Tab-separated table of N, CA and C in Angstrom:
chain	number	residue	atom	x	y	z
A	1	MET	N	14.115	33.574	-33.243
A	1	MET	CA	13.084	33.208	-34.195
A	1	MET	C	13.094	34.149	-35.395
A	2	LEU	N	13.345	35.419	-35.187
A	2	LEU	CA	13.251	36.364	-36.292
A	2	LEU	C	14.393	36.223	-37.291
A	3	GLU	N	15.604	35.993	-36.816
A	3	GLU	CA	16.745	35.964	-37.726
A	3	GLU	C	16.600	34.910	-38.824
A	4	PRO	N	16.320	33.647	-38.511
A	4	PRO	CA	16.157	32.672	-39.607
A	4	PRO	C	14.973	32.987	-40.511
A	5	LEU	N	13.909	33.544	-39.951
A	5	LEU	CA	12.759	33.892	-40.791
A	5	LEU	C	13.155	34.926	-41.818
A	6	ARG	N	14.002	35.881	-41.427
A	6	ARG	CA	14.396	36.934	-42.347
A	6	ARG	C	15.141	36.407	-43.546
A	7	GLN	N	15.738	35.223	-43.434
A	7	GLN	CA	16.452	34.659	-44.574
A	7	GLN	C	15.507	34.407	-45.746
A	8	GLY	N	14.245	34.155	-45.470
A	8	GLY	CA	13.299	33.896	-46.540
A	8	GLY	C	12.341	35.034	-46.806
A	9	LEU	N	12.504	36.139	-46.096
A	9	LEU	CA	11.584	37.260	-46.223
A	9	LEU	C	12.300	38.471	-46.801
A	10	PRO	N	11.550	39.441	-47.288
A	10	PRO	CA	12.176	40.693	-47.727
A	10	PRO	C	12.919	41.326	-46.547
A	11	PRO	N	14.012	42.066	-46.823
A	11	PRO	CA	14.768	42.688	-45.734
A	11	PRO	C	13.863	43.546	-44.855
A	12	THR	N	14.136	43.514	-43.573
A	12	THR	CA	13.343	44.299	-42.646
A	12	THR	C	14.229	44.798	-41.514
A	13	ASP	N	13.877	45.903	-40.985
A	13	ASP	CA	14.589	46.493	-39.864
A	13	ASP	C	13.982	45.942	-38.573
A	14	PRO	N	14.807	45.301	-37.687
A	14	PRO	CA	14.251	44.738	-36.457
A	14	PRO	C	13.541	45.778	-35.599
A	15	SER	N	13.932	47.041	-35.705
A	15	SER	CA	13.262	48.071	-34.915
A	15	SER	C	11.838	48.312	-35.416
A	16	GLY	N	11.520	47.817	-36.611
A	16	GLY	CA	10.188	47.992	-37.165
A	16	GLY	C	9.177	46.972	-36.684
A	17	VAL	N	9.608	45.998	-35.880
A	17	VAL	CA	8.674	44.997	-35.369
A	17	VAL	C	7.680	45.708	-34.464
A	18	ALA	N	6.417	45.646	-34.830
A	18	ALA	CA	5.378	46.336	-34.075
A	18	ALA	C	4.779	45.452	-32.992
A	19	GLY	N	4.932	44.146	-33.114
A	19	GLY	CA	4.376	43.258	-32.111
A	19	GLY	C	4.709	41.816	-32.398
A	20	SER	N	4.752	41.035	-31.343
A	20	SER	CA	4.925	39.596	-31.507
A	20	SER	C	4.192	38.902	-30.377
A	21	ALA	N	3.709	37.718	-30.670
A	21	ALA	CA	2.986	36.925	-29.690
A	21	ALA	C	3.258	35.459	-29.991
A	22	SER	N	3.259	34.652	-28.955
A	22	SER	CA	3.574	33.239	-29.123
A	22	SER	C	2.754	32.427	-28.136
A	23	CYS	N	2.380	31.224	-28.550
A	23	CYS	CA	1.696	30.333	-27.617
A	23	CYS	C	2.126	28.901	-27.874
A	24	ALA	N	2.209	28.143	-26.802
A	24	ALA	CA	2.520	26.717	-26.884
A	24	ALA	C	1.223	25.961	-27.110
A	25	LEU	N	1.296	24.919	-27.917
A	25	LEU	CA	0.103	24.131	-28.244
A	25	LEU	C	0.323	22.678	-27.855
A	26	PRO	N	-0.643	22.093	-27.174
A	26	PRO	CA	-0.498	20.687	-26.799
A	26	PRO	C	-0.606	19.776	-28.019
A	27	ALA	N	-0.099	18.575	-27.904
A	27	ALA	CA	-0.098	17.609	-29.005
A	27	ALA	C	-1.460	16.918	-29.105
A	28	ARG	N	-2.488	17.714	-29.305
A	28	ARG	CA	-3.853	17.211	-29.480
A	28	ARG	C	-4.513	18.035	-30.577
A	29	TYR	N	-5.400	17.410	-31.350
A	29	TYR	CA	-6.047	18.138	-32.445
A	29	TYR	C	-6.918	19.288	-31.956
A	30	GLU	N	-7.349	19.257	-30.698
A	30	GLU	CA	-8.114	20.373	-30.154
A	30	GLU	C	-7.267	21.649	-30.129
A	31	ALA	N	-5.956	21.502	-30.232
A	31	ALA	CA	-5.055	22.658	-30.217
A	31	ALA	C	-5.302	23.573	-31.418
A	32	VAL	N	-5.838	23.041	-32.497
A	32	VAL	CA	-6.104	23.867	-33.680
A	32	VAL	C	-7.116	24.964	-33.334
A	33	GLY	N	-8.162	24.613	-32.619
A	33	GLY	CA	-9.146	25.607	-32.183
A	33	GLY	C	-8.519	26.633	-31.252
A	34	GLY	N	-7.661	26.182	-30.355
A	34	GLY	CA	-6.957	27.101	-29.464
A	34	GLY	C	-6.056	28.050	-30.235
A	35	ALA	N	-5.414	27.542	-31.286
A	35	ALA	CA	-4.548	28.382	-32.122
A	35	ALA	C	-5.376	29.455	-32.828
A	36	ARG	N	-6.564	29.084	-33.309
A	36	ARG	CA	-7.439	30.079	-33.953
A	36	ARG	C	-7.892	31.140	-32.948
A	37	GLN	N	-8.245	30.721	-31.726
A	37	GLN	CA	-8.664	31.687	-30.710
A	37	GLN	C	-7.519	32.634	-30.356
A	38	PHE	N	-6.310	32.085	-30.215
A	38	PHE	CA	-5.130	32.908	-29.936
A	38	PHE	C	-4.909	33.903	-31.077
A	39	THR	N	-5.059	33.430	-32.309
A	39	THR	CA	-4.888	34.294	-33.479
A	39	THR	C	-5.932	35.407	-33.481
A	40	ARG	N	-7.180	35.067	-33.203
A	40	ARG	CA	-8.248	36.077	-33.177
A	40	ARG	C	-7.944	37.157	-32.142
A	41	SER	N	-7.612	36.762	-30.923
A	41	SER	CA	-7.376	37.760	-29.869
A	41	SER	C	-6.134	38.603	-30.184
A	42	THR	N	-5.111	37.993	-30.761
A	42	THR	CA	-3.902	38.747	-31.111
A	42	THR	C	-4.191	39.746	-32.221
A	43	LEU	N	-4.892	39.300	-33.270
A	43	LEU	CA	-5.207	40.216	-34.371
A	43	LEU	C	-6.131	41.343	-33.908
A	44	GLU	N	-7.058	41.047	-33.004
A	44	GLU	CA	-7.914	42.108	-32.461
A	44	GLU	C	-7.082	43.131	-31.708
A	45	ARG	N	-6.135	42.656	-30.892
A	45	ARG	CA	-5.265	43.566	-30.133
A	45	ARG	C	-4.430	44.429	-31.075
A	46	TRP	N	-4.033	43.881	-32.203
A	46	TRP	CA	-3.234	44.615	-33.187
A	46	TRP	C	-4.096	45.392	-34.191
A	47	GLU	N	-5.408	45.380	-34.003
A	47	GLU	CA	-6.367	46.048	-34.887
A	47	GLU	C	-6.259	45.530	-36.326
A	48	LEU	N	-6.143	44.213	-36.447
A	48	LEU	CA	-6.077	43.546	-37.755
A	48	LEU	C	-7.185	42.499	-37.902
A	49	SER	N	-8.306	42.728	-37.254
A	49	SER	CA	-9.409	41.758	-37.302
A	49	SER	C	-9.871	41.458	-38.714
A	50	ASP	N	-9.729	42.423	-39.620
A	50	ASP	CA	-10.164	42.211	-41.001
A	50	ASP	C	-9.327	41.139	-41.704
A	51	ARG	N	-8.175	40.778	-41.174
A	51	ARG	CA	-7.324	39.746	-41.781
A	51	ARG	C	-7.539	38.369	-41.151
A	52	PHE	N	-8.454	38.286	-40.178
A	52	PHE	CA	-8.605	37.044	-39.420
A	52	PHE	C	-8.905	35.828	-40.293
A	53	ASP	N	-9.832	35.912	-41.217
A	53	ASP	CA	-10.237	34.727	-41.981
A	53	ASP	C	-9.053	34.087	-42.702
A	54	ASP	N	-8.276	34.873	-43.413
A	54	ASP	CA	-7.135	34.328	-44.149
A	54	ASP	C	-6.050	33.809	-43.205
A	55	VAL	N	-5.731	34.602	-42.182
A	55	VAL	CA	-4.671	34.198	-41.257
A	55	VAL	C	-5.097	32.955	-40.477
A	56	ALA	N	-6.340	32.899	-40.052
A	56	ALA	CA	-6.817	31.733	-39.297
A	56	ALA	C	-6.794	30.469	-40.155
A	57	LEU	N	-7.122	30.584	-41.437
A	57	LEU	CA	-7.048	29.424	-42.328
A	57	LEU	C	-5.612	28.903	-42.391
A	58	VAL	N	-4.658	29.815	-42.564
A	58	VAL	CA	-3.253	29.424	-42.648
A	58	VAL	C	-2.777	28.837	-41.320
A	59	VAL	N	-3.108	29.488	-40.215
A	59	VAL	CA	-2.724	28.975	-38.897
A	59	VAL	C	-3.293	27.579	-38.702
A	60	SER	N	-4.560	27.379	-39.049
A	60	SER	CA	-5.184	26.057	-38.901
A	60	SER	C	-4.445	25.004	-39.702
A	61	GLU	N	-4.097	25.325	-40.932
A	61	GLU	CA	-3.396	24.351	-41.779
A	61	GLU	C	-1.996	24.053	-41.256
A	62	LEU	N	-1.245	25.083	-40.853
A	62	LEU	CA	0.116	24.862	-40.372
A	62	LEU	C	0.125	24.077	-39.062
A	63	VAL	N	-0.789	24.402	-38.155
A	63	VAL	CA	-0.858	23.669	-36.885
A	63	VAL	C	-1.314	22.234	-37.123
A	64	THR	N	-2.303	22.045	-37.975
A	64	THR	CA	-2.761	20.688	-38.286
A	64	THR	C	-1.630	19.863	-38.884
A	65	ASN	N	-0.874	20.447	-39.821
A	65	ASN	CA	0.252	19.725	-40.412
A	65	ASN	C	1.280	19.351	-39.356
A	66	ALA	N	1.583	20.271	-38.441
A	66	ALA	CA	2.547	19.975	-37.382
A	66	ALA	C	2.057	18.827	-36.513
A	67	LEU	N	0.776	18.845	-36.159
A	67	LEU	CA	0.234	17.786	-35.307
A	67	LEU	C	0.152	16.452	-36.044
A	68	ARG	N	-0.204	16.496	-37.315
A	68	ARG	CA	-0.406	15.275	-38.081
A	68	ARG	C	0.904	14.649	-38.561
A	69	HIS	N	1.831	15.480	-39.024
A	69	HIS	CA	3.017	14.951	-39.698
A	69	HIS	C	4.320	15.109	-38.927
A	70	ALA	N	4.377	15.995	-37.952
A	70	ALA	CA	5.663	16.305	-37.328
A	70	ALA	C	5.851	15.695	-35.948
A	71	LEU	N	4.801	15.168	-35.361
A	71	LEU	CA	4.942	14.596	-34.029
A	71	LEU	C	5.047	13.084	-34.105
A	72	PRO	N	5.916	12.500	-33.302
A	72	PRO	CA	6.001	11.037	-33.287
A	72	PRO	C	4.714	10.446	-32.728
A	73	SER	N	4.377	9.251	-33.191
A	73	SER	CA	3.142	8.625	-32.723
A	73	SER	C	3.232	8.262	-31.244
A	74	ASP	N	4.439	8.007	-30.760
A	74	ASP	CA	4.663	7.727	-29.350
A	74	ASP	C	5.679	8.744	-28.837
A	75	PRO	N	5.208	9.943	-28.426
A	75	PRO	CA	6.144	11.011	-28.081
A	75	PRO	C	7.052	10.622	-26.921
A	76	PRO	N	8.362	10.930	-27.054
A	76	PRO	CA	9.277	10.624	-25.961
A	76	PRO	C	8.994	11.496	-24.747
A	77	ARG	N	9.369	11.011	-23.602
A	77	ARG	CA	9.119	11.762	-22.367
A	77	ARG	C	9.953	13.018	-22.263
A	78	GLU	N	10.944	13.168	-23.141
A	78	GLU	CA	11.782	14.367	-23.100
A	78	GLU	C	11.018	15.629	-23.478
A	79	PHE	N	9.811	15.495	-24.093
A	79	PHE	CA	8.993	16.661	-24.400
A	79	PHE	C	8.348	17.139	-23.106
A	80	GLN	N	9.025	18.042	-22.403
A	80	GLN	CA	8.448	18.567	-21.170
A	80	GLN	C	7.493	19.703	-21.499
A	81	ASP	N	7.827	20.465	-22.516
A	81	ASP	CA	6.960	21.546	-22.956
A	81	ASP	C	6.158	21.045	-24.144
A	82	PRO	N	5.016	21.683	-24.421
A	82	PRO	CA	4.305	21.295	-25.637
A	82	PRO	C	5.239	21.428	-26.844
A	83	PRO	N	5.245	20.431	-27.728
A	83	PRO	CA	6.217	20.404	-28.823
A	83	PRO	C	5.897	21.308	-30.006
A	84	VAL	N	4.718	21.929	-30.032
A	84	VAL	CA	4.338	22.804	-31.141
A	84	VAL	C	4.097	24.204	-30.583
A	85	ARG	N	4.650	25.203	-31.264
A	85	ARG	CA	4.455	26.598	-30.862
A	85	ARG	C	3.990	27.408	-32.059
A	86	LEU	N	3.072	28.321	-31.814
A	86	LEU	CA	2.592	29.264	-32.817
A	86	LEU	C	3.170	30.628	-32.484
A	87	HIS	N	3.763	31.265	-33.486
A	87	HIS	CA	4.316	32.615	-33.329
A	87	HIS	C	3.624	33.532	-34.333
A	88	LEU	N	3.210	34.692	-33.891
A	88	LEU	CA	2.669	35.732	-34.765
A	88	LEU	C	3.560	36.956	-34.602
A	89	MET	N	4.015	37.521	-35.709
A	89	MET	CA	4.880	38.696	-35.678
A	89	MET	C	4.343	39.726	-36.656
A	90	ARG	N	4.319	40.972	-36.210
A	90	ARG	CA	3.737	42.039	-37.022
A	90	ARG	C	4.738	43.159	-37.225
A	91	TRP	N	4.855	43.593	-38.457
A	91	TRP	CA	5.574	44.799	-38.822
A	91	TRP	C	4.534	45.766	-39.357
A	92	SER	N	4.930	46.962	-39.738
A	92	SER	CA	3.939	47.921	-40.231
A	92	SER	C	3.298	47.458	-41.526
A	93	SER	N	4.031	46.705	-42.355
A	93	SER	CA	3.478	46.323	-43.660
A	93	SER	C	3.408	44.818	-43.882
A	94	ARG	N	3.648	44.028	-42.851
A	94	ARG	CA	3.540	42.578	-43.021
A	94	ARG	C	3.260	41.880	-41.697
A	95	LEU	N	2.699	40.712	-41.824
A	95	LEU	CA	2.391	39.851	-40.688
A	95	LEU	C	2.933	38.470	-41.030
A	96	VAL	N	3.606	37.842	-40.076
A	96	VAL	CA	4.116	36.493	-40.277
A	96	VAL	C	3.501	35.596	-39.221
A	97	CYS	N	2.976	34.462	-39.661
A	97	CYS	CA	2.598	33.428	-38.707
A	97	CYS	C	3.555	32.268	-38.950
A	98	ALA	N	4.065	31.716	-37.863
A	98	ALA	CA	5.055	30.649	-37.943
A	98	ALA	C	4.709	29.571	-36.931
A	99	VAL	N	4.892	28.318	-37.332
A	99	VAL	CA	4.635	27.191	-36.447
A	99	VAL	C	5.927	26.393	-36.324
A	100	ARG	N	6.365	26.217	-35.095
A	100	ARG	CA	7.576	25.455	-34.798
A	100	ARG	C	7.164	24.065	-34.330
A	101	ASP	N	7.823	23.033	-34.875
A	101	ASP	CA	7.542	21.659	-34.457
A	101	ASP	C	8.854	20.886	-34.345
A	102	PRO	N	8.839	19.700	-33.747
A	102	PRO	CA	10.083	18.967	-33.501
A	102	PRO	C	10.615	18.149	-34.672
A	103	SER	N	9.930	18.104	-35.782
A	103	SER	CA	10.380	17.283	-36.910
A	103	SER	C	11.400	18.021	-37.760
A	104	ARG	N	12.359	17.294	-38.267
A	104	ARG	CA	13.332	17.883	-39.184
A	104	ARG	C	12.939	17.637	-40.635
A	105	GLU	N	11.824	16.965	-40.856
A	105	GLU	CA	11.361	16.664	-42.210
A	105	GLU	C	10.770	17.913	-42.855
A	106	SER	N	11.148	18.149	-44.098
A	106	SER	CA	10.631	19.326	-44.790
A	106	SER	C	9.158	19.127	-45.130
A	107	PRO	N	8.386	20.207	-45.087
A	107	PRO	CA	6.980	20.090	-45.484
A	107	PRO	C	6.895	19.867	-46.990
A	108	VAL	N	5.968	19.023	-47.398
A	108	VAL	CA	5.825	18.687	-48.812
A	108	VAL	C	4.390	18.956	-49.227
A	109	ALA	N	4.245	19.791	-50.244
A	109	ALA	CA	2.915	20.048	-50.789
A	109	ALA	C	2.552	18.862	-51.675
A	110	GLY	N	1.572	18.100	-51.248
A	110	GLY	CA	1.159	16.922	-52.003
A	110	GLY	C	0.074	17.266	-53.001
A	111	GLU	N	-0.140	16.334	-53.897
A	111	GLU	CA	-1.249	16.478	-54.835
A	111	GLU	C	-2.332	15.508	-54.404
A	112	ALA	N	-3.427	16.057	-53.936
A	112	ALA	CA	-4.529	15.237	-53.451
A	112	ALA	C	-5.486	14.916	-54.595
A	113	ALA	N	-6.033	13.734	-54.551
A	113	ALA	CA	-7.054	13.354	-55.526
A	113	ALA	C	-8.289	14.230	-55.323
A	114	ASP	N	-9.052	14.411	-56.373
A	114	ASP	CA	-10.254	15.249	-56.282
A	114	ASP	C	-11.191	14.796	-55.165
A	115	SER	N	-11.253	13.511	-54.912
A	115	SER	CA	-12.164	12.986	-53.902
A	115	SER	C	-11.548	12.944	-52.503
A	116	ALA	N	-10.258	13.295	-52.350
A	116	ALA	CA	-9.593	13.240	-51.048
A	116	ALA	C	-10.120	14.335	-50.116
A	117	GLU	N	-10.218	13.996	-48.830
A	117	GLU	CA	-10.686	14.952	-47.834
A	117	GLU	C	-9.545	15.716	-47.191
A	118	SER	N	-8.319	15.360	-47.480
A	118	SER	CA	-7.167	16.073	-46.929
A	118	SER	C	-6.050	16.071	-47.964
A	119	GLY	N	-4.948	16.743	-47.635
A	119	GLY	CA	-3.811	16.754	-48.545
A	119	GLY	C	-3.635	18.044	-49.323
A	120	ARG	N	-4.446	19.065	-48.998
A	120	ARG	CA	-4.361	20.331	-49.719
A	120	ARG	C	-3.899	21.488	-48.842
A	121	GLY	N	-3.432	21.198	-47.634
A	121	GLY	CA	-3.104	22.234	-46.671
A	121	GLY	C	-2.087	23.245	-47.166
A	122	LEU	N	-0.942	22.770	-47.662
A	122	LEU	CA	0.082	23.706	-48.118
A	122	LEU	C	-0.332	24.421	-49.394
A	123	PHE	N	-1.161	23.787	-50.201
A	123	PHE	CA	-1.706	24.469	-51.376
A	123	PHE	C	-2.568	25.652	-50.930
A	124	LEU	N	-3.395	25.446	-49.894
A	124	LEU	CA	-4.213	26.536	-49.365
A	124	LEU	C	-3.340	27.641	-48.777
A	125	VAL	N	-2.289	27.247	-48.045
A	125	VAL	CA	-1.374	28.235	-47.479
A	125	VAL	C	-0.766	29.077	-48.596
A	126	GLU	N	-0.349	28.425	-49.662
A	126	GLU	CA	0.244	29.129	-50.797
A	126	GLU	C	-0.757	30.080	-51.457
A	127	CYS	N	-2.002	29.658	-51.570
A	127	CYS	CA	-3.031	30.478	-52.227
A	127	CYS	C	-3.449	31.679	-51.386
A	128	VAL	N	-3.504	31.531	-50.077
A	128	VAL	CA	-4.059	32.565	-49.208
A	128	VAL	C	-2.998	33.554	-48.731
A	129	SER	N	-1.773	33.089	-48.515
A	129	SER	CA	-0.716	33.984	-48.030
A	129	SER	C	0.036	34.586	-49.219
A	130	ASP	N	0.857	35.591	-48.941
A	130	ASP	CA	1.662	36.201	-50.000
A	130	ASP	C	2.910	35.381	-50.299
A	131	SER	N	3.420	34.688	-49.301
A	131	SER	CA	4.518	33.747	-49.503
A	131	SER	C	4.607	32.851	-48.277
A	132	TRP	N	5.290	31.730	-48.434
A	132	TRP	CA	5.491	30.840	-47.306
A	132	TRP	C	6.804	30.096	-47.508
A	133	GLY	N	7.289	29.511	-46.451
A	133	GLY	CA	8.523	28.755	-46.517
A	133	GLY	C	8.773	28.050	-45.198
A	134	TRP	N	9.963	27.507	-45.091
A	134	TRP	CA	10.319	26.825	-43.849
A	134	TRP	C	11.833	26.844	-43.702
A	135	HIS	N	12.290	26.594	-42.500
A	135	HIS	CA	13.721	26.476	-42.245
A	135	HIS	C	13.929	25.600	-41.014
A	136	PRO	N	15.102	24.961	-40.912
A	136	PRO	CA	15.416	24.216	-39.691
A	136	PRO	C	15.423	25.183	-38.512
A	137	SER	N	15.025	24.704	-37.375
A	137	SER	CA	14.918	25.554	-36.207
A	137	SER	C	16.066	25.296	-35.240
A	138	PRO	N	16.759	26.355	-34.836
A	138	PRO	CA	17.761	26.177	-33.784
A	138	PRO	C	17.047	25.917	-32.458
A	139	ALA	N	17.750	25.355	-31.520
A	139	ALA	CA	17.176	25.106	-30.198
A	139	ALA	C	16.767	26.420	-29.558
A	140	LEU	N	15.720	26.388	-28.764
A	140	LEU	CA	15.284	27.572	-28.042
A	140	LEU	C	16.221	27.832	-26.870
A	141	ALA	N	16.180	29.043	-26.350
A	141	ALA	CA	17.008	29.403	-25.200
A	141	ALA	C	16.744	28.415	-24.065
A	142	GLY	N	17.810	27.954	-23.440
A	142	GLY	CA	17.660	27.022	-22.328
A	142	GLY	C	17.715	25.561	-22.741
A	143	GLU	N	17.573	25.281	-24.033
A	143	GLU	CA	17.651	23.902	-24.503
A	143	GLU	C	19.107	23.521	-24.741
A	144	ILE	N	19.425	22.296	-24.490
A	144	ILE	CA	20.752	21.778	-24.813
A	144	ILE	C	20.578	20.913	-26.048
A	145	PRO	N	20.895	21.473	-27.210
A	145	PRO	CA	20.605	20.762	-28.452
A	145	PRO	C	21.577	19.624	-28.722
A	146	SER	N	21.035	18.520	-29.127
A	146	SER	CA	21.835	17.380	-29.569
A	146	SER	C	20.970	16.568	-30.511
A	147	PRO	N	21.195	16.659	-31.789
A	147	PRO	CA	22.141	17.490	-32.524
A	147	PRO	C	21.762	18.965	-32.444
A	148	PRO	N	22.599	19.852	-33.030
A	148	PRO	CA	22.390	21.286	-32.835
A	148	PRO	C	21.072	21.838	-33.354
A	149	LEU	N	20.436	21.211	-34.333
A	149	LEU	CA	19.145	21.705	-34.815
A	149	LEU	C	18.029	20.907	-34.166
A	150	HIS	N	16.938	21.583	-33.894
A	150	HIS	CA	15.811	20.938	-33.231
A	150	HIS	C	14.533	21.293	-33.983
A	151	GLY	N	14.160	20.469	-34.931
A	151	GLY	CA	12.902	20.682	-35.617
A	151	GLY	C	12.973	21.699	-36.725
A	152	LYS	N	11.804	22.281	-36.992
A	152	LYS	CA	11.706	23.254	-38.080
A	152	LYS	C	10.668	24.304	-37.741
A	153	VAL	N	10.673	25.369	-38.532
A	153	VAL	CA	9.663	26.418	-38.457
A	153	VAL	C	9.079	26.556	-39.856
A	154	VAL	N	7.752	26.460	-39.956
A	154	VAL	CA	7.053	26.705	-41.219
A	154	VAL	C	6.331	28.033	-41.045
A	155	TRP	N	6.537	28.952	-42.002
A	155	TRP	CA	5.989	30.294	-41.857
A	155	TRP	C	5.206	30.713	-43.099
A	156	ALA	N	4.331	31.687	-42.884
A	156	ALA	CA	3.579	32.299	-43.983
A	156	ALA	C	3.572	33.802	-43.759
A	157	LEU	N	3.730	34.531	-44.841
A	157	LEU	CA	3.793	35.995	-44.820
A	157	LEU	C	2.527	36.577	-45.425
A	158	PHE	N	1.988	37.592	-44.757
A	158	PHE	CA	0.848	38.352	-45.263
A	158	PHE	C	1.273	39.805	-45.367
A	159	ARG	N	1.075	40.412	-46.520
A	159	ARG	CA	1.343	41.847	-46.658
A	159	ARG	C	0.143	42.607	-46.093
A	160	LEU	N	0.444	43.697	-45.425
A	160	LEU	CA	-0.586	44.530	-44.811
A	160	LEU	C	-0.582	45.894	-45.491
A	161	ALA	N	-1.708	46.573	-45.452
A	161	ALA	CA	-1.752	47.958	-45.933
A	161	ALA	C	-0.843	48.755	-45.033
A	162	ASP	N	0.117	49.445	-45.599
A	162	ASP	CA	1.094	50.197	-44.831
A	162	ASP	C	0.532	51.552	-44.439
A	163	CYS	N	0.450	51.761	-43.137
A	163	CYS	CA	-0.106	53.026	-42.635
A	163	CYS	C	0.984	54.057	-42.366
A	164	THR	N	2.251	53.703	-42.596
A	164	THR	CA	3.335	54.646	-42.344
A	164	THR	C	3.801	55.238	-43.657
A	165	LYS	N	4.569	56.314	-43.605
A	165	LYS	CA	5.070	56.970	-44.809
A	165	LYS	C	6.184	56.169	-45.467
A	166	ASN	N	7.027	55.537	-44.668
A	166	ASN	CA	8.181	54.839	-45.226
A	166	ASN	C	8.125	53.369	-44.875
A	167	GLY	N	7.109	52.646	-45.261
A	167	GLY	CA	6.842	51.261	-44.893
A	167	GLY	C	8.049	50.386	-44.690
A	168	GLN	N	7.859	49.330	-43.980
A	168	GLN	CA	8.914	48.367	-43.665
A	168	GLN	C	9.019	47.342	-44.757
């Protein structure tokens, strides 16, 4: 998971990873609340509770987009594991939240009408995070990929106050 993410992020030393956490999310909209709870407990454990509001907004939007746009309406039985995963990764000076889903379609920031109730998710992600992007996702360990790529990962980067002398 880290190697493809680094292609879109500033260079980082893998030894500088201070923490990572991941959770599988079921293909139900209630999973968004579970993703926020997972994010809250992870950020508390990492002593980053002050970043919860921004990170939770981004996590909510990325998970909602995965559930709304990336899952087939009639999921095949081959999905033995939940098809959406949330990953949180922390370095000394940055935090990345990433959502993996089974779709190979690129995320598209749409322009919503002023009266629309949805359609601004990626715009919010762009406004709240320091940067965001996506990449095709290789199969996870244990998967037999056919074709070789399986879905995508959409990520958002948050810069953190660096508490070390030689930040990452």
